[in-house]
Amino acid sequence: MSDFAIILLSTVLVNNFVLVQFLGLCPFMGVSNKLETAIGMSSATTFVLTLASICSYMVHAWILEPLGLTYLKTISFILVIAAVVQFAKMFIEKTSPLLYRVLGVFLPLITTNCAVLGVALQNTNKVHNFYESAIYGFGAAVGFSLVLILFAAMRERLAVADVPVPFKGAAIGMITAGLMSLAFMGFAGLV
Amino acid sequence: MALLKITSPHVHGTNSTSRVMAKVALACAPGIMALTLWFGFGSLCNIILCIGFCLSFEAIALKLRQRDVRFFLSDFSAVVTALLLGIALPPFAPWWLIAIGSFFSIVVAKQLYGGLGFNPFNPAMVGYVVLLISFPVEMTTWLPAMANSQGLGTIEGLAQVFAGHAFTSLDAYTGATPLDIVKQNSSAVLSDLYQQQSVFKNSHFAGTGWEWVNLAFLGGGIYLLWRKIFTWHAPISMLGTLAVLSALFYDGGSSSSPGSPLLHLFSGGTMLGAFFIVTDPVTSAVSNKGRVVYGIGIGALVFVIRAWGNYPDAIAFSVLLMNFAAPFIDYYTQPRTYGHVKKPGKPSQK
């Protein structure tokens, strides 16, 4: 049980996927202009990331390894992720048409979120078992959601700041992300 | 007789940014005096260099942004940033360290965001954290408290600042801070530690010199609270959280204990942080309820990082992390506007 807590703490804070490992920066910069879309994107990514982590573990452990095909893992993980995203898309479309409309194009774009593939590949590198993979994927998603939502709230404020013209928009966003990444260095050594 | 029509308000507040900043600077004075008394004039040296660099960077940045240099310099906000950075840096920090810190404080953390009022992060703490991560060796060589008797002489101190080396080896002078010693300790019981280590010699509860420095900053903070420069919400909830957490995890002083509540409250930068940095009106949460949440967050993060993280003190990191969360806290703690009914669980419409 404490192993799971350590994995969770490690992925959410200490090795945060966005601010420490620099994965998933595209949606981090792209969807953070408004708080509401950021919250929608976070929940969708949490769903996909956890499911994709579990599915890619199953594909790796139960299909690729027995058949000696582990060199195919990158391409098969991409396939698994695309399928999970498609499934999430259909699921959200049926259950919540409103959220589906709000998320719009960002939902299929989760496929290209490098954090999703990163989690799947790191699971195999770290030789996680089934439960550890699930927790690892979930923790990565929670860490991603945490910084995305906080960053979105901050960017709403930056939008009205008197930022010098050359630094407006994405530039000051990147600088802010850098400063946030500095602050997250403070968690080093917690686990 | 000419009848002058004057519209309200008829009574003007005398508070302006520069007056508030001047009061904050004044309230720092007892703390700076205590630092000078116990740790030599190194901190004074830092502060003077910091003020010089910060004002120059501010002037250059304002010039580049085509703003009124004289008007914005005279609000004293850069001076307060310089004071806080100078206090936070280890005494006799080399001049280039101070220059880099001032650059990140003023140019990156403040002017790039549009100057005072728009900066999401506390400028002094950004400068401090950049230095702490980039130059860990220079940033962790604190002089032990020596009460003047055997401190560095004037010439030696200045040589240390500008030439980067003292004539006598500085290692003889530098030492770990009380928080550092408690953190590194793995074998001695705390009461033994208090007797063996020189940083606790003649100290009452939180390390020689440190307790007085923190008491002085506490005094300055109470003055500001009395002058209503800030509300009590953020500092008190931060100190309260830190005290409660450190009391909960204090096991009477065994070797693995993270230290007593008094050590946590009166050592390191706790009081400076609680009254001069957490209360920054620009980067903290806005509403009173938000400030309580903000203060609790900082207190909890400080204790977690001090007890289990890599860094012995954590005020700067915790403040930056909660600065990052402040807009989000504001979003969910918007106070009810007069005449509006509060909808349960939903942020009111802007």
Coordinates of C-alpha atoms in Angstrom, one line a residue:
Chain A
M1 CA 0.0 0.0 0.0
S2 CA 2.8 2.4 0.9
D3 CA 4.4 1.6 -2.5
F4 CA 1.3 2.9 -4.2
A5 CA 1.4 6.1 -2.1
I6 CA 5.0 6.6 -3.0
I7 CA 4.3 6.1 -6.7
L8 CA 1.4 8.5 -6.5
L9 CA 3.4 11.2 -4.6
S10 CA 6.3 10.8 -7.0
T11 CA 4.3 11.2 -10.1
V12 CA 2.1 14.0 -8.9
L13 CA 4.7 16.2 -7.3
V14 CA 8.3 15.1 -7.3
N15 CA 8.5 13.8 -10.9
N16 CA 5.6 15.8 -12.2
F17 CA 5.2 14.9 -15.9
V18 CA 4.8 18.5 -17.1
L19 CA 7.1 20.6 -14.9
V20 CA 9.9 18.1 -14.1
Q21 CA 9.9 15.7 -17.0
F22 CA 8.7 18.2 -19.6
L23 CA 6.2 15.8 -21.2
G24 CA 2.8 16.9 -22.4
L25 CA 3.7 20.5 -22.9
C26 CA 1.5 21.0 -26.1
P27 CA -1.8 20.7 -24.3
F28 CA -0.3 22.4 -21.3
M29 CA 0.3 25.5 -23.4
G30 CA -2.6 25.0 -25.8
V31 CA -5.6 24.4 -23.6
S32 CA -4.6 26.6 -20.7
N33 CA -6.2 29.8 -21.9
K34 CA -9.5 29.3 -20.0
L35 CA -10.0 27.6 -16.7
E36 CA -13.2 25.7 -17.8
T37 CA -11.7 24.1 -20.8
A38 CA -8.6 23.2 -18.8
I39 CA -10.8 21.4 -16.3
G40 CA -12.6 19.5 -19.1
M41 CA -9.3 18.6 -20.7
S42 CA -7.9 17.4 -17.4
S43 CA -10.7 15.0 -16.7
A44 CA -10.6 13.6 -20.2
T45 CA -6.8 13.2 -20.0
T46 CA -7.1 11.5 -16.6
F47 CA -9.6 9.0 -18.1
V48 CA -7.5 8.3 -21.1
L49 CA -4.2 8.2 -19.4
T50 CA -5.2 5.7 -16.7
L51 CA -7.0 3.5 -19.2
A52 CA -4.1 3.7 -21.7
S53 CA -1.6 2.9 -19.1
I54 CA -3.5 -0.2 -18.1
C55 CA -4.2 -1.3 -21.7
S56 CA -0.6 -0.8 -22.8
Y57 CA 0.6 -2.8 -19.8
M58 CA -1.8 -5.7 -20.8
V59 CA -0.6 -5.6 -24.4
H60 CA 3.0 -5.5 -23.4
A61 CA 2.9 -8.2 -20.7
W62 CA 0.3 -10.6 -22.2
I63 CA 0.9 -10.3 -26.0
L64 CA 4.3 -8.7 -26.9
E65 CA 6.5 -10.4 -24.2
P66 CA 5.2 -14.0 -24.7
L67 CA 5.6 -13.7 -28.4
G68 CA 9.1 -12.0 -28.2
L69 CA 7.8 -9.0 -30.0
T70 CA 8.9 -6.2 -27.5
Y71 CA 10.7 -4.3 -30.3
L72 CA 7.2 -3.5 -31.5
K73 CA 6.2 -1.8 -28.3
T74 CA 6.3 1.8 -29.4
I75 CA 4.1 1.3 -32.4
S76 CA 1.7 -1.0 -30.6
F77 CA 1.4 1.5 -27.7
I78 CA 0.5 4.2 -30.2
L79 CA -2.2 1.9 -31.6
V80 CA -3.5 1.2 -28.1
I81 CA -3.6 4.9 -27.2
A82 CA -5.4 5.8 -30.4
A83 CA -8.0 3.1 -29.7
V84 CA -8.5 4.2 -26.1
V85 CA -8.9 7.8 -27.2
Q86 CA -11.4 6.8 -29.8
F87 CA -13.3 4.9 -27.1
A88 CA -13.2 7.8 -24.7
K89 CA -14.5 10.1 -27.5
M90 CA -17.4 7.8 -28.1
F91 CA -18.1 7.4 -24.4
I92 CA -18.1 11.1 -23.8
E93 CA -20.2 11.8 -26.9
K94 CA -22.9 9.4 -25.6
T95 CA -22.8 10.3 -22.0
S96 CA -22.2 14.1 -22.0
P97 CA -22.8 15.8 -25.4
L98 CA -22.1 19.1 -23.7
L99 CA -18.6 18.2 -22.5
Y100 CA -18.0 16.7 -25.9
R101 CA -18.8 20.0 -27.6
V102 CA -16.7 21.9 -25.2
L103 CA -13.6 19.7 -25.6
G104 CA -14.1 19.7 -29.4
V105 CA -10.8 19.1 -31.2
F106 CA -8.8 18.6 -28.1
L107 CA -10.2 15.2 -27.4
P108 CA -8.7 13.5 -30.4
L109 CA -5.5 15.5 -29.8
I110 CA -5.0 13.5 -26.6
T111 CA -3.6 10.9 -28.9
T112 CA -0.6 13.1 -29.7
N113 CA -0.1 14.0 -26.0
C114 CA 3.4 12.7 -25.4
A115 CA 2.7 12.2 -21.7
V116 CA 0.4 9.3 -22.6
L117 CA 3.0 7.5 -24.6
G118 CA 5.6 8.5 -22.1
V119 CA 3.7 6.8 -19.3
A120 CA 3.3 3.6 -21.3
L121 CA 7.0 3.5 -22.1
Q122 CA 8.1 4.3 -18.6
N123 CA 5.9 1.6 -17.2
T124 CA 7.8 -1.0 -19.3
N125 CA 11.2 0.6 -18.4
K126 CA 10.5 0.6 -14.7
V127 CA 9.0 -3.0 -14.9
H128 CA 5.8 -2.0 -13.1
N129 CA 3.2 -4.7 -12.5
F130 CA -0.5 -4.3 -13.3
Y131 CA -1.5 -2.3 -10.3
E132 CA 1.6 -0.2 -10.3
S133 CA 1.0 0.7 -14.0
A134 CA -2.6 1.7 -13.2
I135 CA -1.4 3.9 -10.2
Y136 CA 1.4 5.3 -12.3
G137 CA -0.9 6.3 -15.1
F138 CA -3.4 7.8 -12.7
G139 CA -0.8 9.7 -10.7
A140 CA 0.7 11.1 -14.0
A141 CA -2.8 12.3 -15.0
V142 CA -3.4 13.9 -11.6
G143 CA -0.1 15.7 -11.7
F144 CA -0.9 16.9 -15.3
S145 CA -4.4 18.0 -14.3
L146 CA -3.1 19.9 -11.2
V147 CA -0.5 22.0 -13.0
L148 CA -2.8 22.5 -16.1
I149 CA -5.7 23.8 -13.9
L150 CA -3.4 26.1 -11.8
F151 CA -1.7 27.3 -14.9
A152 CA -5.0 28.1 -16.6
A153 CA -6.1 30.2 -13.6
M154 CA -2.9 32.0 -13.7
R155 CA -3.0 32.6 -17.5
E156 CA -6.4 34.2 -17.2
R157 CA -4.7 36.8 -15.0
L158 CA -1.7 37.1 -17.3
A159 CA -4.1 37.9 -20.2
V160 CA -4.9 41.3 -18.7
A161 CA -1.3 42.1 -17.5
D162 CA 0.7 44.9 -19.0
V163 CA 3.2 42.5 -20.5
P164 CA 5.8 44.0 -22.9
V165 CA 4.7 43.3 -26.5
P166 CA 7.5 40.9 -27.5
F167 CA 6.7 38.7 -24.5
K168 CA 2.9 38.6 -24.9
G169 CA 1.0 35.3 -25.2
A170 CA 2.9 32.1 -25.4
A171 CA 6.3 33.7 -24.5
I172 CA 5.3 34.9 -21.0
G173 CA 3.4 31.6 -20.7
M174 CA 6.7 29.7 -21.2
I175 CA 8.5 32.0 -18.8
T176 CA 5.8 31.3 -16.2
A177 CA 6.0 27.6 -16.8
G178 CA 9.8 27.8 -16.3
L179 CA 9.4 29.6 -12.9
M180 CA 6.8 27.1 -11.9
S181 CA 9.2 24.3 -12.8
L182 CA 11.8 26.0 -10.5
A183 CA 9.3 26.0 -7.7
F184 CA 8.6 22.3 -8.2
M185 CA 12.3 21.6 -7.7
G186 CA 11.6 22.2 -4.1
F187 CA 9.9 18.8 -3.9
A188 CA 13.1 17.0 -4.8
G189 CA 14.0 14.3 -2.3
L190 CA 10.5 13.9 -0.9
V191 CA 10.4 10.2 -2.0
Chain B
M1 CA -17.5 84.9 -2.6
A2 CA -16.7 82.1 -4.9
L3 CA -18.5 78.9 -4.1
L4 CA -16.3 76.0 -4.8
K5 CA -18.0 72.8 -5.7
I6 CA -16.1 69.9 -4.4
T7 CA -17.3 66.4 -4.9
S8 CA -16.8 63.5 -2.5
P9 CA -14.7 61.9 -1.2
H10 CA -13.8 64.7 1.2
V11 CA -11.4 62.7 3.3
H12 CA -8.5 61.3 1.5
G13 CA -6.5 58.3 2.6
T14 CA -2.8 59.1 2.9
N15 CA -1.7 55.6 1.9
S16 CA 0.1 55.3 -1.3
T17 CA 2.3 52.6 -2.7
S18 CA 5.5 54.4 -1.7
R19 CA 4.3 55.1 1.8
V20 CA 3.3 51.4 2.3
M21 CA 6.7 50.3 0.9
A22 CA 8.5 52.7 3.1
K23 CA 6.7 51.3 6.1
V24 CA 7.6 47.7 5.1
A25 CA 11.2 48.8 4.7
L26 CA 11.1 50.5 8.2
A27 CA 9.7 47.3 9.7
C28 CA 12.6 45.3 8.3
A29 CA 15.0 47.5 10.3
P30 CA 15.0 45.6 13.6
G31 CA 15.5 42.3 11.8
I32 CA 18.4 43.7 9.8
M33 CA 19.9 45.1 13.0
A34 CA 19.6 41.7 14.7
L35 CA 21.3 40.1 11.6
T36 CA 24.1 42.6 11.8
L37 CA 24.5 42.2 15.5
W38 CA 24.8 38.4 15.3
F39 CA 26.2 37.6 11.9
G40 CA 28.4 40.6 11.2
F41 CA 27.9 43.3 8.6
G42 CA 27.7 40.7 5.7
S43 CA 23.9 41.1 5.4
L44 CA 24.2 44.9 5.3
C45 CA 26.8 44.5 2.5
N46 CA 24.3 42.3 0.6
I47 CA 21.4 44.7 1.1
I48 CA 23.4 47.7 -0.2
L49 CA 24.6 45.8 -3.2
C50 CA 21.1 44.4 -3.8
I51 CA 19.5 47.9 -3.7
G52 CA 22.1 49.2 -6.2
F53 CA 21.6 46.3 -8.6
C54 CA 17.8 46.2 -8.3
L55 CA 17.4 49.9 -8.8
S56 CA 19.7 49.9 -11.9
F57 CA 17.9 46.9 -13.4
E58 CA 14.5 48.5 -12.7
A59 CA 15.6 51.7 -14.3
I60 CA 17.0 49.9 -17.4
A61 CA 13.9 47.8 -17.8
L62 CA 11.6 50.8 -17.4
K63 CA 13.6 52.7 -19.9
L64 CA 13.4 49.8 -22.4
R65 CA 9.6 49.6 -21.8
Q66 CA 9.3 53.3 -22.3
R67 CA 7.8 54.0 -18.9
D68 CA 8.3 56.9 -16.6
V69 CA 11.5 55.9 -14.9
R70 CA 11.4 58.4 -12.0
F71 CA 7.7 57.8 -11.2
F72 CA 8.0 54.0 -11.0
L73 CA 11.4 54.0 -9.2
S74 CA 10.0 56.3 -6.4
D75 CA 7.3 53.7 -5.4
F76 CA 10.2 51.9 -3.5
S77 CA 8.9 48.5 -4.5
A78 CA 12.3 47.6 -6.0
V79 CA 13.9 48.7 -2.7
V80 CA 11.7 46.4 -0.7
T81 CA 12.5 43.5 -3.1
A82 CA 16.2 44.3 -2.8
L83 CA 15.9 44.4 1.0
L84 CA 14.2 41.0 1.2
L85 CA 16.6 39.4 -1.3
G86 CA 19.6 40.9 0.6
I87 CA 18.3 39.5 3.9
A88 CA 17.6 36.1 2.4
L89 CA 21.1 35.7 0.9
P90 CA 23.9 34.3 3.0
P91 CA 26.1 37.1 4.5
F92 CA 29.1 38.2 2.3
A93 CA 27.5 36.7 -0.8
P94 CA 29.8 37.4 -3.8
W95 CA 28.8 40.4 -5.9
W96 CA 28.0 38.4 -9.1
L97 CA 25.6 36.2 -7.1
I98 CA 23.7 39.3 -6.0
A99 CA 23.7 40.7 -9.6
I100 CA 22.2 37.5 -11.0
G101 CA 19.6 37.3 -8.2
S102 CA 18.6 41.0 -8.7
F103 CA 18.3 40.4 -12.4
F104 CA 15.9 37.5 -12.0
S105 CA 14.0 39.3 -9.3
I106 CA 13.5 42.6 -11.1
V107 CA 13.7 41.9 -14.8
V108 CA 12.3 38.3 -15.2
A109 CA 9.9 38.1 -12.3
K110 CA 8.6 41.6 -12.3
Q111 CA 9.2 43.8 -15.4
L112 CA 8.5 41.0 -18.0
Y113 CA 5.1 40.6 -16.4
G114 CA 4.4 44.4 -16.6
G115 CA 5.8 45.7 -13.4
L116 CA 4.5 46.0 -9.9
G117 CA 0.9 44.7 -9.6
F118 CA 1.1 42.2 -12.4
N119 CA 3.8 39.9 -11.2
P120 CA 2.4 36.5 -10.3
F121 CA 5.4 35.4 -8.3
N122 CA 7.2 37.2 -5.5
P123 CA 10.2 38.8 -7.1
A124 CA 12.6 38.4 -4.2
M125 CA 11.8 34.7 -3.9
V126 CA 12.2 34.0 -7.6
G127 CA 15.7 35.5 -7.4
Y128 CA 16.5 33.5 -4.3
V129 CA 15.2 30.2 -5.8
V130 CA 17.1 30.7 -9.1
L131 CA 20.3 31.2 -7.1
L132 CA 19.6 28.3 -4.7
I133 CA 19.2 25.9 -7.6
S134 CA 22.0 27.2 -9.7
F135 CA 24.6 27.9 -7.1
P136 CA 23.9 25.6 -4.2
V137 CA 27.4 25.8 -2.7
E138 CA 27.5 29.6 -2.5
M139 CA 24.0 29.8 -1.2
T140 CA 24.4 27.4 1.7
T141 CA 27.6 28.8 3.3
W142 CA 26.1 30.7 6.2
L143 CA 28.4 32.2 8.8
P144 CA 27.7 31.0 12.3
A145 CA 26.5 33.6 14.8
M146 CA 29.6 35.0 16.5
A147 CA 28.3 38.1 18.2
N148 CA 31.0 40.3 16.7
S149 CA 33.9 38.9 18.7
Q150 CA 35.6 36.8 16.0
G151 CA 33.7 37.8 12.9
L152 CA 35.3 38.6 9.6
G153 CA 37.0 42.0 9.5
T154 CA 36.0 44.8 7.2
I155 CA 38.8 44.1 4.6
E156 CA 38.3 40.4 4.7
G157 CA 34.6 40.7 4.2
L158 CA 34.9 43.0 1.3
A159 CA 37.6 40.7 -0.3
Q160 CA 35.1 37.9 0.1
V161 CA 32.4 39.9 -1.7
F162 CA 34.4 41.3 -4.6
A163 CA 37.4 39.0 -5.1
G164 CA 35.6 35.8 -4.2
H165 CA 38.2 34.7 -1.6
A166 CA 39.0 35.7 1.9
F167 CA 42.6 35.8 3.0
T168 CA 42.1 33.4 5.8
S169 CA 40.1 30.3 4.7
L170 CA 36.5 31.0 5.0
D171 CA 35.8 27.4 5.8
A172 CA 37.0 28.2 9.3
Y173 CA 34.1 30.6 9.6
T174 CA 31.2 29.1 7.7
G175 CA 28.9 26.5 9.2
A176 CA 25.6 24.8 8.8
T177 CA 22.4 26.6 10.0
P178 CA 20.4 25.1 12.9
L179 CA 17.8 23.7 10.6
D180 CA 20.5 22.1 8.4
I181 CA 22.1 20.4 11.5
V182 CA 18.8 19.0 12.7
K183 CA 18.1 17.8 9.1
Q184 CA 21.4 16.1 8.6
N185 CA 21.4 14.6 12.1
S186 CA 20.6 10.9 12.1
S187 CA 22.2 9.6 15.3
A188 CA 22.2 12.1 18.2
V189 CA 19.1 12.8 20.3
L190 CA 18.1 16.5 19.9
S191 CA 19.0 17.4 23.5
D192 CA 22.6 16.1 22.9
L193 CA 22.7 17.9 19.6
Y194 CA 21.8 21.1 21.4
Q195 CA 24.8 20.7 23.7
Q196 CA 27.4 19.5 21.1
Q197 CA 26.8 21.9 18.2
S198 CA 28.1 25.4 18.5
V199 CA 25.1 26.9 16.6
F200 CA 23.0 26.1 19.6
K201 CA 25.5 27.4 22.2
N202 CA 23.8 29.9 24.6
S203 CA 20.6 29.6 22.6
H204 CA 17.3 29.3 24.3
F205 CA 15.2 27.5 21.8
A206 CA 16.1 27.9 18.1
G207 CA 19.8 28.4 17.6
T208 CA 22.2 31.1 18.6
G209 CA 21.3 34.4 16.9
W210 CA 18.6 32.9 14.8
E211 CA 16.0 33.2 17.5
W212 CA 16.8 36.9 18.0
V213 CA 16.7 37.6 14.3
N214 CA 13.3 35.9 14.0
L215 CA 12.0 37.7 17.1
A216 CA 13.1 41.0 15.5
F217 CA 11.2 40.2 12.3
L218 CA 8.2 39.1 14.4
G219 CA 8.3 42.6 16.0
G220 CA 8.5 44.3 12.6
G221 CA 5.6 42.2 11.4
I222 CA 3.5 43.1 14.4
Y223 CA 4.2 46.8 13.7
L224 CA 2.9 46.3 10.1
L225 CA -0.1 44.5 11.4
W226 CA -0.8 47.3 13.8
R227 CA -0.4 49.9 11.0
K228 CA -2.9 47.8 9.0
I229 CA -0.5 47.2 6.1
F230 CA -1.9 43.7 5.8
T231 CA -4.5 41.6 7.4
W232 CA -3.7 38.8 10.0
H233 CA -5.2 36.0 7.9
A234 CA -2.2 34.8 5.8
P235 CA 0.7 35.1 8.3
I236 CA -1.3 33.7 11.3
S237 CA -2.7 30.7 9.3
M238 CA 0.8 30.0 7.9
L239 CA 2.5 30.1 11.4
G240 CA -0.4 28.2 12.9
T241 CA -0.2 25.4 10.4
L242 CA 3.5 25.2 10.8
A243 CA 3.2 25.0 14.6
V244 CA 0.5 22.4 14.5
L245 CA 2.2 20.2 12.0
S246 CA 5.6 20.4 13.7
A247 CA 3.9 19.7 17.1
L248 CA 2.1 16.6 15.6
F249 CA 5.3 15.2 14.2
Y250 CA 7.6 16.1 17.2
D251 CA 8.3 13.0 19.1
G252 CA 10.1 14.6 22.1
G253 CA 13.5 14.9 20.4
S254 CA 14.6 11.5 19.1
S255 CA 17.3 11.4 16.4
S256 CA 14.8 11.1 13.5
S257 CA 12.6 13.9 14.8
P258 CA 12.2 16.9 12.4
G259 CA 12.7 19.3 15.3
S260 CA 10.5 21.1 17.9
P261 CA 7.8 23.5 17.0
L262 CA 9.8 26.4 18.5
L263 CA 12.8 25.5 16.3
H264 CA 10.5 25.6 13.2
L265 CA 8.9 28.8 14.2
F266 CA 12.0 30.7 15.2
S267 CA 14.7 29.4 13.0
G268 CA 15.5 29.9 9.4
G269 CA 13.4 32.4 7.5
T270 CA 10.1 31.6 9.2
M271 CA 9.2 35.0 10.6
L272 CA 10.7 36.9 7.7
G273 CA 8.6 34.8 5.4
A274 CA 5.4 34.9 7.4
F275 CA 5.3 38.7 7.8
F276 CA 7.2 40.1 4.8
I277 CA 6.8 37.6 2.0
V278 CA 3.6 35.7 2.5
T279 CA 1.8 39.1 3.0
D280 CA 2.8 40.4 -0.4
P281 CA -0.5 41.9 -1.6
V282 CA 0.3 41.3 -5.3
T283 CA 1.2 37.6 -5.3
S284 CA -1.0 36.3 -2.5
A285 CA -4.7 35.5 -2.7
V286 CA -7.0 38.5 -2.6
S287 CA -10.0 37.7 -0.3
N288 CA -9.6 37.0 3.4
K289 CA -10.9 33.5 3.0
G290 CA -8.5 33.0 0.2
R291 CA -5.6 34.3 2.3
V292 CA -6.3 31.7 5.0
V293 CA -6.2 28.9 2.4
Y294 CA -3.0 30.5 1.0
G295 CA -1.3 30.7 4.4
I296 CA -2.3 27.2 5.4
G297 CA -0.8 25.9 2.1
I298 CA 2.5 27.7 2.7
G299 CA 2.7 26.4 6.3
A300 CA 2.0 22.9 5.3
L301 CA 4.5 22.9 2.3
V302 CA 7.2 24.5 4.5
F303 CA 6.9 21.7 7.0
V304 CA 6.7 18.9 4.4
I305 CA 9.8 20.1 2.6
R306 CA 11.8 20.9 5.8
A307 CA 10.9 17.5 7.3
W308 CA 11.2 15.2 4.2
G309 CA 12.6 17.1 1.3
N310 CA 16.2 17.9 0.3
Y311 CA 16.2 21.5 1.4
P312 CA 16.7 22.5 5.0
D313 CA 14.6 25.6 4.6
A314 CA 11.6 25.9 2.4
I315 CA 10.0 29.3 2.7
A316 CA 11.0 30.4 -0.9
F317 CA 9.8 27.2 -2.5
S318 CA 6.5 27.1 -0.6
V319 CA 5.8 30.8 -1.4
L320 CA 6.4 30.2 -5.1
L321 CA 4.3 27.1 -5.1
M322 CA 1.4 28.9 -3.4
N323 CA 1.9 32.0 -5.7
F324 CA 1.3 29.6 -8.5
A325 CA -1.9 28.4 -6.8
A326 CA -3.2 31.8 -5.8
P327 CA -5.2 32.7 -8.9
F328 CA -7.0 29.3 -8.6
I329 CA -7.7 29.9 -4.9
D330 CA -9.1 33.4 -5.8
Y331 CA -11.4 31.8 -8.3
Y332 CA -13.0 29.6 -5.7
T333 CA -13.0 32.0 -2.8
Q334 CA -14.7 35.0 -4.4
P335 CA -16.5 36.8 -1.6
R336 CA -20.2 37.4 -2.0
T337 CA -20.8 40.8 -3.5
Y338 CA -23.3 43.1 -1.7
G339 CA -26.8 42.4 -2.8
H340 CA -26.1 39.1 -4.4
V341 CA -27.2 35.8 -3.1
K342 CA -24.5 33.2 -2.8
K343 CA -25.1 30.1 -4.8
P344 CA -23.8 27.1 -2.9
G345 CA -20.8 25.5 -4.3
K346 CA -20.6 27.7 -7.4
P347 CA -18.3 30.6 -8.0
S348 CA -20.3 33.7 -8.4
Q349 CA -20.4 35.2 -11.9
K350 CA -17.9 37.9 -12.7

